[in-house]
Amino acid sequence: MDNTAEVQDREDSLKGVGCSRKRKEDARFVQGTGRYTDDLKLPGMLFADMVRSPYAHARIKSINKEKALALPGVHAVLTAEDLKPLNLHWMPTLAGDVQAVLADEKVHFQYQEVAVVIADDRYIAADAIELVEVEYEELEVLVDAHRAMDDDAPILREDLVGKMDGAHSTRVHNNHIFNWQAGEKEATDRVFEQAEVTVKQDMYYPRVHPCPMETCGCVASFDKINEHLTVHLTSQAPHIVRTVVSMLSGIPESRIRIVSPDIGGGFGNKVGIYPGYVVSIVASIVLGVPVKWVEDRMENISTTAFARDYHMTGEIAADKEGRIKALRVNVLADHGAFDACADPSKFPAGLMHICTGSYDVPVAHLNVDGVYTNKAPGGVAYRCSFRVTEAVYVIERTMDVLAQKLGIDKAEIRRRNFVKVEQFPYKTCLGWELDSGDYHTALEKVLNAVDYDALRKEQQEKRTQGELMGIGLCTFTEIVGAGPSRNCDILGVGMFDSAEIRVHPTGSVMARMGTITQGQGHQTTYAQIIASELGISSDEISIEEGDTDTAPYGLGTYGSRSTPVGGAATAVAARKIRAKAQKIAAHLLEVSENDLEWEVDRFKVKGVPGQEKTMKEVAWAAYNNVPEGMEPGLEAVDYYDPPNFTYPFGIYLCVLDIDKSTGETKVRRFYALDDCGTRINPMIIEGQIHGGLTEGFAVAMGQEMPFDEQGNLLGNTLMDYFVPTFVETPHWETDYTVTPSPHHPLGAKGVAESPHVGSIPCFTSAIVDAFAHLDVTHMDMPHSAYRVWQKVHELGLDKRA
Amino acid sequence: MIPSEFEYHKATSIQDAIAQLGAHEDAKLLAGGHSLLPMMKLRFAEPPHLIDINGIEELRGIRLEGDTICIGAMTTENELIHSEILQQHCPLLVEAARLVADPQVRNRGTIGGDVAHGDPGNDHPAVMLALDATFVLHGPGGERQQAANGFFLGTYWNDLQEHEILVELRVPVIKKGVGHGYSKLKRKTGDYAVAGSPVVIELDGEVCRDIRIALTNVAPMAIRAEAAENILRGKVIDDALIEQAAAEVLAACDPAEDLRGDVLYKSHMAAEMARRSIRAALLQARG
Amino acid sequence: MAKQHVSFKLNGKQVDALVEPRELLVHTIRETLSLTGTHIGCETSHCGACTVDLDGKSVKSCTVLAVQADGSELKTVEGLADAGGLHAVQKAFIEEHGLQCGFCTPGMLIRAYRFLQENPNPTEEEIRWGMSGNLCRCTGYQNIVKAVQTAAKTLQQA
């Protein structure tokens, strides 16, 4: 065997970066031995269940617990009155607002938590909540965000009346939360006034819910003797939960252990801190026994964190060739009854100002007003980095509208406006620095792969036959990896992340991170990063996350931040170890450090064949033979504060056919090209993309949380809330280009949310495209058969001879 | 989602089930349970007694008696799908059962439960109307037979008398010159129909001797679109007549608006489903 | 409410339990018998996370009463592997990356196990129909379809 092949063999045996390594977590999941929150059973554990409001807006006149307390097996019924002495009836939200833990005198949304029952088991608890008698006085309900700031709108938050100093700006109405702007208003307006062409499109991004297969829940266990609190819960950010619980309860963080065990999907639903967690903790402290709370599916969809609900207007000023001169975006943001958006503290509209997309936009202005309505609080990022989904939607939709107005093909108008490869790093006019990209190459690759011209020709023929065929295009740029602490913090804690790696004497590794996997496969991929950095097979590297007693502090996993931030921390920590190992190797080989070169899994003395030490040999020496003055051991910690976000991008193309008789849509082809820089595990990346595309399909084609005028949420079970099955889900085609991030240690960018963010506008683009020859410029989601048929019918396309 | 307390009784025979219905006030029969148990878990239904009829063997099975197929009320959807008798002699039922809910639910859900429950979204009531089925009912006063036509009276309301049990469903075998069609629109697998329409056509040469067009989930209960049938009966059916019939189907609809659609959409979908089923049935009837 | 005695075979072993008449089979399996592989996802019989094999048929155990399982034979995900190791469907899910968060996986596996006995050589469309009672939010199903195809091949060769 020649040397190159031998080196390659050694490299392959590491199963490091770039390898489609099979997942380490799967063995337990396929045997049913995963350990999810609801699987936990502690001695003496009680069960909590919520009494919830049937009304969206009402005053609570009285609560009578007697009948519930009389039911055998009921231990306690807690209301806001009971939490008041502990000052826990309200809690701070991540967005600078407060939220009622249990309704305090008023309910502000349907299904709001009014009282909690603690009972021996979930059956008794379910019976007892029926026995709690609550008398309500109904109040006028505010559902329509557009009405929120009318003079005669009912005032929702009586606790804020007169407090016009909001967390993010002055409030101009009692139902106003904030006004937030980015960019240059006057300069933008001036360009619009003089522009050759302008377009303007209103669009609504509906309220949706992430709806992971596992609902939210926790088991709180307070040890009265040691005054120690342990909480197992479904959290995407266990360390932040520890900090918040400590701040709320006064228990030192050192006596709080938060464990995120296996999590059955998060998608943003499990970032927030919910009343159910707080009351379970309180109940455990009061009763001295463990208390479990697990929401059912209706509670999940109705109360724990919606996403989106943005009423947006996109405007572009351009020249006749379709070159963008300015962008203007206006948003009315429906935040529900409490502002509980999960965003970095500085950004009440998240990263909405990434709305210039993949385009070279000279000047732009974004204006966002947040308002209260009688709906559940939330505003989480549903597989999305803090409103990037909304941002991509508004720019991609408005680009299509511009193309349509000018009669320019939607691929061509993008070509004309893309940031060019030589412009990177590219500073956007709203303040972001796009790290790397090559949009033109990616676009041409996709157009060639699907034979775009042939598709357009086919569409022409179909149109003459009266058939509806749509071709959608989305050329998005994402912003993931929150984030640099100069931009991003949660409750004052910078959004760094961390890794701690220990190399054992025999050369195997244990590593812990501040992130937490919910299906992304961290146990597999972090090990691959370490394997490549340290030359130790990933099969000998164990990864642990989610236990705040053992893992270093981190901000958790959401917004595709694990690879950009946690992955970077892992690589840097590993490099610290390798740097120390090099010193030890030099000592063992009795040469200078600089005489050594690294090859896959060993240090070699340059130019002296055979003089080498493997990392395993060095690991052993680290515990018994280190250079004088060096401390023994081989481990490192890194807290990584990223210099910038990463900006993955993608080109998505969708071809669909619409049945005019029923409005049903058949996605014939969906081609997704993603560029996430360096690819750590292609198998896992593809799996993430399949999943994100399917979620995007669900959002675009069916998910919505409609309310009636009384504020009743219609459709909060999986009968109505659209989660596509095997049968409805299209077949996905994936492709990629690789444009490494210049600032990430591995050149990697986040990827999991791209397919969600990018596919949704692509579906809308395709649906609208099917009607584009009839002067339709936009149709709001969801594109259910019902709603598509309404357009067909409105246009008279279903008329029969 | 936990049901409230109830007493559980296992019936060992049809007679036993009838006796137990009489013995326990407000008792409900538990068949496949996939309509009743979810309602109980949401506490929309809180029966104090459940009488489980799953153990009654005489309620199961499919047999051929001359020109009639006799189907035990507790026959599951999957048993309908896999029945050779039905595949050969009544493809409409097989087709309809295939589109009910999902594979697991079809293992539990029964044809009798689907027919007797009274939810306008259930599929078999309309199928029974289209097939001109006869129901065999046993009660304290003995056995009686009741035509499907006239059995369905409203939402959760039918002609079952006090303490009476639906025991068997009888449908005619498909004959030469007879054609079946079934169309159902749903939002996704596992959902109830936005609209559904089973159609049975009997041809005499090219002339439509008889036709039954039934509709699912576009009225308080399964209905027949009789005005539409009258347009086609006795005629040689062509596209223009189908359009006239579809217009009558549309007029016959009285659906409740919900997330599946408004009155306009559901009515138009019922008309479209009927159109498709008429065409399919015609094709089959012509051989 | 008085509890009733039920007895059934679970993964080959005879087990007994005292249950309220209203107790759902999924709770008996998870809480009383401590086999937590079977999950609860929607509680309205739509998601299939609670799928178990009851007398040779796939059922959703959130919509079956424990008392109804008396005298039956049950198999859950914990009963798939045997002394010879993982079952072919389990191996195939790992091989084809047919799972991510793992929450729907036990229901998927126990359904796939039964489906491949109902239809040992399915087309892709038949797999999609046959598995349509199980929801997944992570994978987009494409790799699960591949896993079922792979398992089918393995089982046919065996």
Coordinates of N, CA and C in Angstrom, one line a residue, chain A residues 213 382-383 654-656 664-670 686-703 722-734 755 759 763, chain B residues 186-190, chain C residues 100 108 124-129 131-145:
Chain A
M213 N -43.7 16.5 17.6 CA -44.5 15.3 18.0 C -44.7 15.2 19.5
Y382 N -40.2 29.4 14.5 CA -40.6 28.0 14.1 C -39.6 27.6 13.0
R383 N -38.6 26.8 13.4 CA -37.5 26.4 12.6 C -37.0 27.7 11.8
C654 N -39.9 25.0 -7.5 CA -41.1 24.1 -7.3 C -42.0 24.1 -8.5
V655 N -42.4 22.9 -8.9 CA -43.3 22.8 -10.1 C -44.6 22.1 -9.6
L656 N -45.7 22.8 -9.8 CA -46.9 22.1 -9.3 C -48.1 22.3 -10.3
E664 N -57.2 21.4 -5.4 CA -56.1 20.6 -4.9 C -54.8 20.8 -5.7
T665 N -53.7 20.8 -5.0 CA -52.4 21.1 -5.6 C -51.5 19.8 -5.6
K666 N -50.9 19.5 -6.7 CA -50.0 18.4 -6.7 C -48.6 18.9 -7.0
V667 N -47.7 18.8 -6.0 CA -46.3 19.2 -6.2 C -45.6 18.2 -7.1
R668 N -45.3 18.5 -8.3 CA -44.8 17.6 -9.2 C -43.3 17.4 -9.0
R669 N -42.7 18.5 -8.6 CA -41.2 18.5 -8.5 C -40.8 19.6 -7.5
F670 N -39.9 19.3 -6.6 CA -39.3 20.3 -5.8 C -37.8 20.1 -5.7
E686 N -28.9 16.2 4.7 CA -30.0 15.8 3.8 C -31.3 15.5 4.6
G687 N -31.1 14.9 5.7 CA -32.3 14.6 6.5 C -32.9 15.8 7.1
Q688 N -32.1 16.8 7.5 CA -32.6 18.0 8.0 C -33.3 18.8 6.9
I689 N -32.8 18.7 5.7 CA -33.4 19.4 4.6 C -34.8 18.8 4.2
H690 N -34.8 17.4 4.2 CA -36.1 16.8 3.9 C -37.1 17.2 5.0
G691 N -36.7 17.3 6.2 CA -37.6 17.6 7.3 C -38.1 19.1 7.2
G692 N -37.1 20.0 6.9 CA -37.5 21.4 6.8 C -38.4 21.7 5.6
L693 N -38.1 21.0 4.5 CA -39.0 21.2 3.4 C -40.4 20.7 3.7
T694 N -40.5 19.6 4.4 CA -41.8 19.1 4.7 C -42.6 20.0 5.7
E695 N -41.8 20.6 6.6 CA -42.5 21.6 7.5 C -42.9 22.8 6.7
G696 N -42.0 23.2 5.7 CA -42.4 24.4 4.9 C -43.6 24.1 4.1
F697 N -43.7 22.9 3.6 CA -44.9 22.4 2.8 C -46.1 22.5 3.7
A698 N -46.0 22.1 4.9 CA -47.1 22.1 5.8 C -47.6 23.6 6.1
V699 N -46.6 24.4 6.3 CA -47.0 25.8 6.6 C -47.6 26.5 5.4
A700 N -47.0 26.3 4.2 CA -47.5 26.9 3.0 C -48.8 26.4 2.6
M701 N -49.0 25.1 2.7 CA -50.2 24.5 2.2 C -51.4 24.3 3.1
G702 N -51.1 24.4 4.4 CA -52.3 24.1 5.3 C -52.3 24.7 6.7
Q703 N -51.1 25.0 7.2 CA -51.1 25.3 8.7 C -51.7 26.7 8.9
F722 N -52.8 21.2 10.3 CA -52.2 20.4 9.2 C -50.8 19.9 9.4
V723 N -50.7 18.6 9.6 CA -49.4 18.0 9.6 C -49.5 16.9 8.6
P724 N -48.8 17.1 7.4 CA -49.0 16.2 6.3 C -48.5 14.8 6.7
T725 N -49.1 13.8 6.1 CA -48.7 12.4 6.2 C -47.8 12.0 5.1
F726 N -47.4 10.7 5.1 CA -46.6 10.1 4.0 C -47.3 10.4 2.7
V727 N -48.6 10.4 2.6 CA -49.3 10.5 1.4 C -49.3 11.9 0.7
E728 N -49.5 12.9 1.6 CA -49.5 14.3 1.0 C -48.1 14.8 0.7
T729 N -47.1 14.3 1.5 CA -45.8 14.9 1.4 C -45.1 14.6 0.0
P730 N -44.6 15.7 -0.6 CA -44.0 15.5 -1.9 C -42.6 14.7 -1.8
H731 N -42.1 14.3 -2.9 CA -40.8 13.8 -3.0 C -39.8 14.9 -3.2
W732 N -38.7 14.9 -2.4 CA -37.8 16.0 -2.4 C -36.5 15.6 -3.2
E733 N -36.0 16.6 -4.0 CA -34.7 16.4 -4.7 C -33.8 17.4 -4.1
T734 N -32.6 17.0 -3.7 CA -31.7 17.9 -3.0 C -30.4 18.0 -3.8
P755 N -34.3 25.0 4.8 CA -35.4 24.4 3.9 C -36.8 24.9 4.3
S759 N -38.4 27.3 1.5 CA -39.5 26.6 0.7 C -40.8 27.3 0.8
F763 N -43.2 27.8 -2.4 CA -44.6 27.3 -2.7 C -45.5 28.4 -3.1
Chain B
K186 N -60.7 14.9 0.7 CA -60.4 15.2 2.0 C -59.1 16.0 2.1
R187 N -58.9 16.7 3.2 CA -57.7 17.6 3.3 C -56.5 16.8 3.4
K188 N -56.5 15.7 4.0 CA -55.4 14.8 4.2 C -55.8 13.5 4.7
T189 N -54.9 12.5 4.7 CA -55.2 11.2 5.2 C -55.7 11.3 6.7
G190 N -56.8 10.6 7.0 CA -57.2 10.6 8.4 C -58.3 11.6 8.6
Chain C
Q100 N -35.0 11.1 13.4 CA -34.3 12.2 13.9 C -34.5 12.3 15.4
M108 N -43.6 4.1 14.3 CA -43.3 3.9 12.9 C -42.8 2.4 12.8
E124 N -43.4 1.9 -3.5 CA -43.3 3.2 -2.7 C -44.7 3.7 -2.4
E125 N -45.6 3.7 -3.3 CA -46.9 4.2 -3.1 C -47.6 3.4 -2.0
E126 N -47.4 2.1 -2.1 CA -48.1 1.2 -1.1 C -47.5 1.5 0.3
I127 N -46.2 1.7 0.4 CA -45.6 2.1 1.7 C -46.2 3.4 2.2
R128 N -46.3 4.4 1.3 CA -46.8 5.6 1.8 C -48.3 5.5 2.3
W129 N -49.1 4.7 1.6 CA -50.4 4.5 2.1 C -50.5 3.6 3.3
M131 N -48.3 3.3 5.6 CA -47.7 4.0 6.8 C -48.4 5.3 7.1
S132 N -49.5 5.6 6.5 CA -50.1 6.9 6.5 C -50.8 7.2 7.8
G133 N -50.9 6.3 8.7 CA -51.4 6.6 10.0 C -50.4 7.0 11.0
N134 N -49.2 7.2 10.6 CA -48.1 7.6 11.5 C -47.5 9.0 11.0
L135 N -47.5 9.9 11.9 CA -47.0 11.2 11.5 C -45.5 11.4 12.0
C136 N -44.7 12.1 11.3 CA -43.4 12.5 11.7 C -43.2 13.9 11.3
R137 N -42.6 14.7 12.2 CA -42.3 16.1 11.9 C -40.9 16.4 11.5
C138 N -40.0 15.4 11.7 CA -38.6 15.6 11.4 C -38.1 15.2 10.0
T139 N -38.5 14.0 9.6 CA -37.8 13.4 8.5 C -38.3 13.7 7.1
G140 N -39.6 14.2 7.1 CA -40.2 14.4 5.7 C -40.5 13.0 5.1
Y141 N -40.4 12.0 5.8 CA -40.8 10.6 5.4 C -39.9 9.9 4.4
Q142 N -39.2 10.7 3.6 CA -38.5 10.1 2.5 C -37.6 9.0 2.9
N143 N -36.8 9.2 4.0 CA -35.9 8.2 4.4 C -36.6 7.1 5.2
I144 N -37.8 7.4 5.7 CA -38.5 6.3 6.3 C -39.0 5.3 5.2
V145 N -39.4 5.9 4.1 CA -39.8 5.1 3.0 C -38.7 4.2 2.5

